[in-house]
Amino acid sequence: MQPNAFHKLLLLLPLAYQHTSNDARDESHWNYETNGKNWGGVCSSGVRQSPISLNVQKSLIVPLPRIVFGNYDIKLKGPLTLLNNGHTVHMDIPETTNGKKPFITGGLLKGRYVADGLHFHWGSPDSRGSEHLINQQRFDVEMHIVHRNAKYQDIDEAVNHKDGLAVIAVLLKIVKNPKLIFPGLNKVLGALPRVTKYSARTTIPGGLSLGQMLGNVNPRDFFTYRGSLTTPICQEAVTWSVFSQVLPVSYSSVSRFWKLRDSEGHRLINNFRGIQPRNGRPVFYRVGKDLSGAYLGK
Ligand SMILES: [Zn+2]
């Protein structure tokens, strides 16, 4: 080696080192390769982590107030943008056409929680991909609508507080010939082929209210418990409300998720976290008045 070349190599070494250490620290560089077992911090040391396995028999059946949905029936102000961020497909939730934000209250929640964004978790052609299990069953897709406690300025502040976030989870299940098409959900799932590539964005055409994303689910029948974000850094800031009724959707609409790609060009599949220990936490189950247990998981 020429002395000159050796000198150049010495100059390059610190740059190479700095590059890898930045990657390791960067929160956006995590993945699902070990099903979340190598995630650090609260993800591994926490005691109120999510998702968990939900079971009617192991829940406290209590007369909780129902969840109240504010401005969920009013059209959102466009343009609505769907983004492939490499971990999921995400939609920011804007104001409604009357200049207000959709919000929820009720259930275990104290005060108002303002809708911030929604995203999905899914499996692959060979495996189902919901995060929560209901009565030992995993479903095909799980949608999360993330809300922030109105007393905090933004999500970054809210994640640092136990009462910071409220997430509504809706499970989807593939059925052979769905009798119903849910127009809102269908618009969003229909846009998936336009965000196949990492960092691709697309606009959802036509009007959409947040309530339309819930299909015909019975919002009075749900599990609720205190847990965490299911992605790094897994802050224990979330009051979860998981609807027990599962929405039927077609194979072709769910299969669009499996064609998405992450930042490295790999297939973006199985983006769900494994089941976490309950650690004695209470899980509450609210029985919707007009639903019998026979509907569960069906
Ligand atoms: Zn999620």
Tab-separated table of C-alpha atoms and ligand atoms in Angstrom:
chain	number	residue	atom	x	y	z
A	1	MET	CA	0.000	0.000	0.000
A	2	GLN	CA	1.239	3.489	-0.901
A	3	PRO	CA	1.693	5.742	2.129
A	4	ASN	CA	-0.696	8.106	0.404
A	5	ALA	CA	-3.442	5.459	0.099
A	6	PHE	CA	-2.983	4.434	3.726
A	7	HIS	CA	-3.424	8.038	4.783
A	8	LYS	CA	-6.668	8.218	2.818
A	9	LEU	CA	-7.961	5.053	4.485
A	10	LEU	CA	-7.275	6.501	7.941
A	11	LEU	CA	-9.282	9.552	6.991
A	12	LEU	CA	-12.197	7.423	5.809
A	13	LEU	CA	-12.382	5.162	8.869
A	14	PRO	CA	-13.949	7.643	11.313
A	15	LEU	CA	-16.577	8.532	8.691
A	16	ALA	CA	-17.526	4.888	8.247
A	17	TYR	CA	-17.770	4.402	12.003
A	18	GLN	CA	-19.868	7.499	12.503
A	19	HIS	CA	-22.266	6.337	9.794
A	20	THR	CA	-23.043	2.989	11.472
A	21	SER	CA	-23.435	4.470	14.949
A	22	ASN	CA	-25.919	7.038	13.608
A	23	ASP	CA	-27.917	4.259	11.977
A	24	ALA	CA	-28.115	2.333	15.243
A	25	ARG	CA	-29.410	5.347	17.118
A	26	ASP	CA	-31.889	6.407	14.473
A	27	GLU	CA	-35.425	5.520	15.600
A	28	SER	CA	-36.569	4.987	12.012
A	29	HIS	CA	-34.145	2.080	11.462
A	30	TRP	CA	-35.994	-0.588	13.458
A	31	ASN	CA	-37.687	-3.497	11.720
A	32	TYR	CA	-39.862	-6.566	12.334
A	33	GLU	CA	-37.187	-9.150	11.456
A	34	THR	CA	-37.014	-10.611	14.986
A	35	ASN	CA	-40.716	-9.942	15.639
A	36	GLY	CA	-39.694	-7.029	17.855
A	37	LYS	CA	-37.560	-9.096	20.251
A	38	ASN	CA	-34.462	-6.923	19.647
A	39	TRP	CA	-36.199	-3.612	20.283
A	40	GLY	CA	-34.532	-1.813	23.178
A	41	GLY	CA	-35.593	0.602	25.906
A	42	VAL	CA	-39.147	0.459	27.211
A	43	CYS	CA	-39.991	-2.078	24.468
A	44	SER	CA	-38.072	-4.709	26.468
A	45	SER	CA	-38.094	-3.246	30.019
A	46	GLY	CA	-41.746	-2.069	30.092
A	47	VAL	CA	-44.490	-3.762	32.113
A	48	ARG	CA	-47.586	-2.363	30.342
A	49	GLN	CA	-46.742	-3.271	26.769
A	50	SER	CA	-49.032	-3.896	23.782
A	51	PRO	CA	-50.466	-5.791	22.013
A	52	ILE	CA	-51.966	-8.412	24.339
A	53	SER	CA	-54.269	-11.378	23.941
A	54	LEU	CA	-57.874	-10.348	24.683
A	55	ASN	CA	-60.287	-12.863	26.085
A	56	VAL	CA	-63.883	-12.392	27.242
A	57	GLN	CA	-63.401	-14.983	30.016
A	58	LYS	CA	-60.348	-13.157	31.380
A	59	SER	CA	-61.878	-9.670	31.225
A	60	LEU	CA	-63.761	-7.616	33.768
A	61	ILE	CA	-67.255	-7.164	32.404
A	62	VAL	CA	-68.255	-3.749	33.711
A	63	PRO	CA	-70.886	-1.169	32.793
A	64	LEU	CA	-68.438	1.285	31.221
A	65	PRO	CA	-69.740	4.365	29.434
A	66	ARG	CA	-69.838	3.929	25.658
A	67	ILE	CA	-67.262	5.716	23.498
A	68	VAL	CA	-68.591	9.015	22.166
A	69	PHE	CA	-67.431	9.905	18.636
A	70	GLY	CA	-67.306	13.666	18.006
A	71	ASN	CA	-67.285	14.944	14.399
A	72	TYR	CA	-66.761	11.384	13.169
A	73	ASP	CA	-69.786	11.775	10.882
A	74	ILE	CA	-68.523	14.980	9.216
A	75	LYS	CA	-66.442	14.889	6.024
A	76	LEU	CA	-62.713	15.479	6.451
A	77	LYS	CA	-61.218	18.480	4.675
A	78	GLY	CA	-59.164	17.289	1.689
A	79	PRO	CA	-56.813	16.490	0.251
A	80	LEU	CA	-56.436	13.281	2.264
A	81	THR	CA	-52.978	11.807	1.792
A	82	LEU	CA	-51.936	8.190	2.194
A	83	LEU	CA	-48.187	7.603	2.762
A	84	ASN	CA	-46.012	4.467	2.689
A	85	ASN	CA	-43.491	5.328	5.442
A	86	GLY	CA	-41.635	2.010	5.223
A	87	HIS	CA	-43.261	0.584	8.388
A	88	THR	CA	-46.946	1.002	7.525
A	89	VAL	CA	-49.414	2.954	5.430
A	90	HIS	CA	-50.292	6.145	7.264
A	91	MET	CA	-52.927	8.855	6.846
A	92	ASP	CA	-52.826	12.143	8.755
A	93	ILE	CA	-56.291	13.130	9.938
A	94	PRO	CA	-57.056	16.752	9.031
A	95	GLU	CA	-59.853	18.994	10.282
A	96	THR	CA	-63.393	18.310	9.155
A	97	THR	CA	-65.145	20.598	6.669
A	98	ASN	CA	-66.645	22.520	9.616
A	99	GLY	CA	-63.131	23.398	10.836
A	100	LYS	CA	-63.102	20.973	13.791
A	101	LYS	CA	-61.141	17.804	14.519
A	102	PRO	CA	-62.794	14.432	15.053
A	103	PHE	CA	-62.399	13.332	18.697
A	104	ILE	CA	-63.400	10.604	21.128
A	105	THR	CA	-64.281	10.512	24.808
A	106	GLY	CA	-66.019	7.988	27.093
A	107	GLY	CA	-64.958	4.402	27.841
A	108	LEU	CA	-61.983	4.574	30.233
A	109	LEU	CA	-61.029	8.043	28.942
A	110	LYS	CA	-61.082	11.236	30.968
A	111	GLY	CA	-61.505	14.248	28.716
A	112	ARG	CA	-61.242	14.587	24.953
A	113	TYR	CA	-58.818	12.820	22.654
A	114	VAL	CA	-58.335	14.400	19.232
A	115	ALA	CA	-57.829	12.190	16.148
A	116	ASP	CA	-54.308	12.523	14.763
A	117	GLY	CA	-53.705	9.752	12.238
A	118	LEU	CA	-54.519	6.228	11.181
A	119	HIS	CA	-52.439	3.301	9.954
A	120	PHE	CA	-52.564	-0.468	9.483
A	121	HIS	CA	-50.811	-3.691	10.527
A	122	TRP	CA	-51.020	-6.800	8.332
A	123	GLY	CA	-49.578	-10.255	7.669
A	124	SER	CA	-48.633	-12.000	4.427
A	125	PRO	CA	-50.216	-14.506	2.034
A	126	ASP	CA	-49.195	-17.202	4.543
A	127	SER	CA	-50.008	-15.555	7.886
A	128	ARG	CA	-52.539	-13.280	9.514
A	129	GLY	CA	-51.328	-9.952	10.811
A	130	SER	CA	-53.564	-8.358	13.454
A	131	GLU	CA	-51.691	-7.249	16.588
A	132	HIS	CA	-54.331	-8.036	19.209
A	133	LEU	CA	-55.820	-11.501	19.482
A	134	ILE	CA	-59.472	-11.967	20.440
A	135	ASN	CA	-60.320	-15.263	22.140
A	136	GLN	CA	-57.022	-16.791	20.902
A	137	GLN	CA	-57.717	-15.776	17.319
A	138	ARG	CA	-55.516	-13.598	15.130
A	139	PHE	CA	-57.221	-11.751	12.284
A	140	ASP	CA	-55.887	-10.555	8.908
A	141	VAL	CA	-55.482	-6.786	9.371
A	142	GLU	CA	-55.664	-4.309	12.261
A	143	MET	CA	-56.392	-0.616	11.767
A	144	HIS	CA	-55.332	1.911	14.421
A	145	ILE	CA	-56.858	5.358	14.770
A	146	VAL	CA	-54.485	7.298	17.028
A	147	HIS	CA	-55.898	10.105	19.193
A	148	ARG	CA	-53.992	12.542	21.421
A	149	ASN	CA	-55.244	13.899	24.743
A	150	ALA	CA	-56.405	17.450	23.951
A	151	LYS	CA	-54.540	18.779	26.996
A	152	TYR	CA	-51.200	18.067	25.259
A	153	GLN	CA	-49.906	20.185	22.365
A	154	ASP	CA	-48.850	17.417	19.993
A	155	ILE	CA	-48.066	13.694	19.741
A	156	ASP	CA	-44.434	14.212	20.798
A	157	GLU	CA	-45.599	15.697	24.100
A	158	ALA	CA	-48.478	13.222	24.543
A	159	VAL	CA	-46.286	10.082	24.268
A	160	ASN	CA	-44.474	11.140	27.453
A	161	HIS	CA	-47.656	10.914	29.556
A	162	LYS	CA	-49.621	7.891	30.806
A	163	ASP	CA	-52.861	9.536	29.672
A	164	GLY	CA	-51.337	10.865	26.444
A	165	LEU	CA	-52.916	8.713	23.732
A	166	ALA	CA	-56.097	6.758	22.968
A	167	VAL	CA	-56.021	4.263	20.117
A	168	ILE	CA	-59.116	2.721	18.533
A	169	ALA	CA	-58.392	-0.675	16.961
A	170	VAL	CA	-60.576	-2.212	14.264
A	171	LEU	CA	-59.842	-5.762	13.101
A	172	LEU	CA	-60.454	-6.892	9.517
A	173	LYS	CA	-60.999	-10.443	8.367
A	174	ILE	CA	-60.898	-11.944	4.867
A	175	VAL	CA	-64.211	-13.567	3.862
A	176	LYS	CA	-65.082	-15.202	0.536
A	177	ASN	CA	-67.910	-13.029	-0.714
A	178	PRO	CA	-68.307	-9.984	1.546
A	179	LYS	CA	-72.004	-9.043	1.508
A	180	LEU	CA	-71.207	-5.422	2.310
A	181	ILE	CA	-68.693	-2.988	0.866
A	182	PHE	CA	-67.674	-0.254	3.299
A	183	PRO	CA	-67.295	2.867	1.108
A	184	GLY	CA	-64.787	4.743	3.301
A	185	LEU	CA	-62.530	1.817	4.095
A	186	ASN	CA	-62.808	0.730	0.463
A	187	LYS	CA	-61.503	4.085	-0.810
A	188	VAL	CA	-58.410	3.805	1.370
A	189	LEU	CA	-57.739	0.141	0.551
A	190	GLY	CA	-58.311	0.941	-3.127
A	191	ALA	CA	-55.499	3.524	-3.016
A	192	LEU	CA	-52.891	1.004	-1.752
A	193	PRO	CA	-51.563	0.055	-5.243
A	194	ARG	CA	-50.504	3.713	-5.620
A	195	VAL	CA	-48.220	3.612	-2.549
A	196	THR	CA	-46.369	0.368	-3.290
A	197	LYS	CA	-42.972	2.069	-3.149
A	198	TYR	CA	-41.351	3.434	0.018
A	199	SER	CA	-42.204	7.124	0.659
A	200	ALA	CA	-44.871	7.105	-2.076
A	201	ARG	CA	-47.893	9.311	-1.409
A	202	THR	CA	-51.315	9.411	-2.969
A	203	THR	CA	-54.522	11.371	-2.529
A	204	ILE	CA	-57.792	9.696	-1.568
A	205	PRO	CA	-60.418	10.948	-4.026
A	206	GLY	CA	-63.912	11.977	-2.991
A	207	GLY	CA	-65.234	12.842	0.442
A	208	LEU	CA	-64.539	10.710	3.510
A	209	SER	CA	-65.599	10.974	7.146
A	210	LEU	CA	-63.575	9.228	9.836
A	211	GLY	CA	-66.714	7.329	10.870
A	212	GLN	CA	-66.785	5.701	7.423
A	213	MET	CA	-63.478	4.008	8.280
A	214	LEU	CA	-65.301	2.038	11.001
A	215	GLY	CA	-67.578	0.305	8.507
A	216	ASN	CA	-70.628	-1.114	10.276
A	217	VAL	CA	-68.755	-2.207	13.428
A	218	ASN	CA	-70.766	-1.995	16.662
A	219	PRO	CA	-68.801	0.679	18.568
A	220	ARG	CA	-70.575	-0.145	21.844
A	221	ASP	CA	-68.902	-3.529	22.167
A	222	PHE	CA	-65.184	-3.324	22.946
A	223	PHE	CA	-62.225	-4.366	25.082
A	224	THR	CA	-60.266	-1.591	26.794
A	225	TYR	CA	-56.988	-1.586	28.758
A	226	ARG	CA	-53.879	0.504	29.424
A	227	GLY	CA	-50.831	-0.308	27.329
A	228	SER	CA	-48.218	1.036	24.955
A	229	LEU	CA	-47.357	1.947	21.390
A	230	THR	CA	-46.619	-1.244	19.437
A	231	THR	CA	-43.642	0.310	17.598
A	232	PRO	CA	-40.345	1.674	19.000
A	233	ILE	CA	-39.907	3.266	21.355
A	234	CYS	CA	-43.054	1.602	22.804
A	235	GLN	CA	-44.040	4.402	25.215
A	236	GLU	CA	-46.629	3.299	27.823
A	237	ALA	CA	-48.968	6.146	26.956
A	238	VAL	CA	-51.920	4.403	25.326
A	239	THR	CA	-55.465	3.624	26.450
A	240	TRP	CA	-56.517	0.932	23.974
A	241	SER	CA	-60.094	0.338	22.846
A	242	VAL	CA	-60.376	-2.713	20.592
A	243	PHE	CA	-63.757	-3.376	18.965
A	244	SER	CA	-64.756	-7.000	19.431
A	245	GLN	CA	-66.661	-7.125	16.165
A	246	VAL	CA	-64.484	-7.897	13.131
A	247	LEU	CA	-65.138	-6.315	9.723
A	248	PRO	CA	-65.395	-8.733	6.757
A	249	VAL	CA	-63.346	-7.687	3.699
A	250	SER	CA	-62.342	-9.349	0.438
A	251	TYR	CA	-59.094	-11.255	-0.190
A	252	SER	CA	-58.267	-8.940	-3.090
A	253	SER	CA	-58.413	-5.800	-0.927
A	254	VAL	CA	-56.197	-7.280	1.826
A	255	SER	CA	-53.717	-8.683	-0.726
A	256	ARG	CA	-52.858	-5.104	-1.770
A	257	PHE	CA	-51.047	-4.663	1.576
A	258	TRP	CA	-48.730	-7.592	0.769
A	259	LYS	CA	-47.425	-5.888	-2.377
A	260	LEU	CA	-46.000	-2.865	-0.538
A	261	ARG	CA	-42.220	-2.331	-0.191
A	262	ASP	CA	-40.064	-0.890	2.599
A	263	SER	CA	-37.121	1.550	2.421
A	264	GLU	CA	-34.747	-1.257	1.398
A	265	GLY	CA	-37.046	-2.539	-1.333
A	266	HIS	CA	-38.021	-5.607	0.715
A	267	ARG	CA	-41.630	-6.742	0.941
A	268	LEU	CA	-43.437	-4.826	3.691
A	269	ILE	CA	-45.259	-7.768	5.288
A	270	ASN	CA	-45.916	-9.074	8.813
A	271	ASN	CA	-45.623	-5.594	10.343
A	272	PHE	CA	-47.239	-6.654	13.614
A	273	ARG	CA	-45.643	-6.958	17.041
A	274	GLY	CA	-45.794	-10.187	19.048
A	275	ILE	CA	-48.094	-10.645	22.056
A	276	GLN	CA	-46.796	-9.019	25.262
A	277	PRO	CA	-47.258	-10.215	28.862
A	278	ARG	CA	-50.344	-8.840	30.580
A	279	ASN	CA	-48.566	-8.614	33.968
A	280	GLY	CA	-51.810	-8.629	35.961
A	281	ARG	CA	-53.280	-5.623	34.182
A	282	PRO	CA	-57.066	-5.374	34.212
A	283	VAL	CA	-58.756	-5.696	30.822
A	284	PHE	CA	-62.320	-4.402	30.678
A	285	TYR	CA	-64.961	-5.670	28.313
A	286	ARG	CA	-68.024	-3.606	27.535
A	287	VAL	CA	-70.962	-5.585	26.207
A	288	GLY	CA	-72.895	-3.711	23.520
A	289	LYS	CA	-76.614	-3.866	24.363
A	290	ASP	CA	-77.792	-5.361	21.091
A	291	LEU	CA	-74.961	-7.881	20.691
A	292	SER	CA	-74.698	-11.371	22.089
A	293	GLY	CA	-71.384	-13.143	22.679
A	294	ALA	CA	-72.160	-15.241	19.603
A	295	TYR	CA	-70.901	-12.418	17.397
A	296	LEU	CA	-67.395	-12.481	18.829
A	297	GLY	CA	-64.747	-13.259	16.276
A	298	LYS	CA	-67.349	-14.199	13.707
B	1	ZN	ZN	-50.378	0.634	15.130
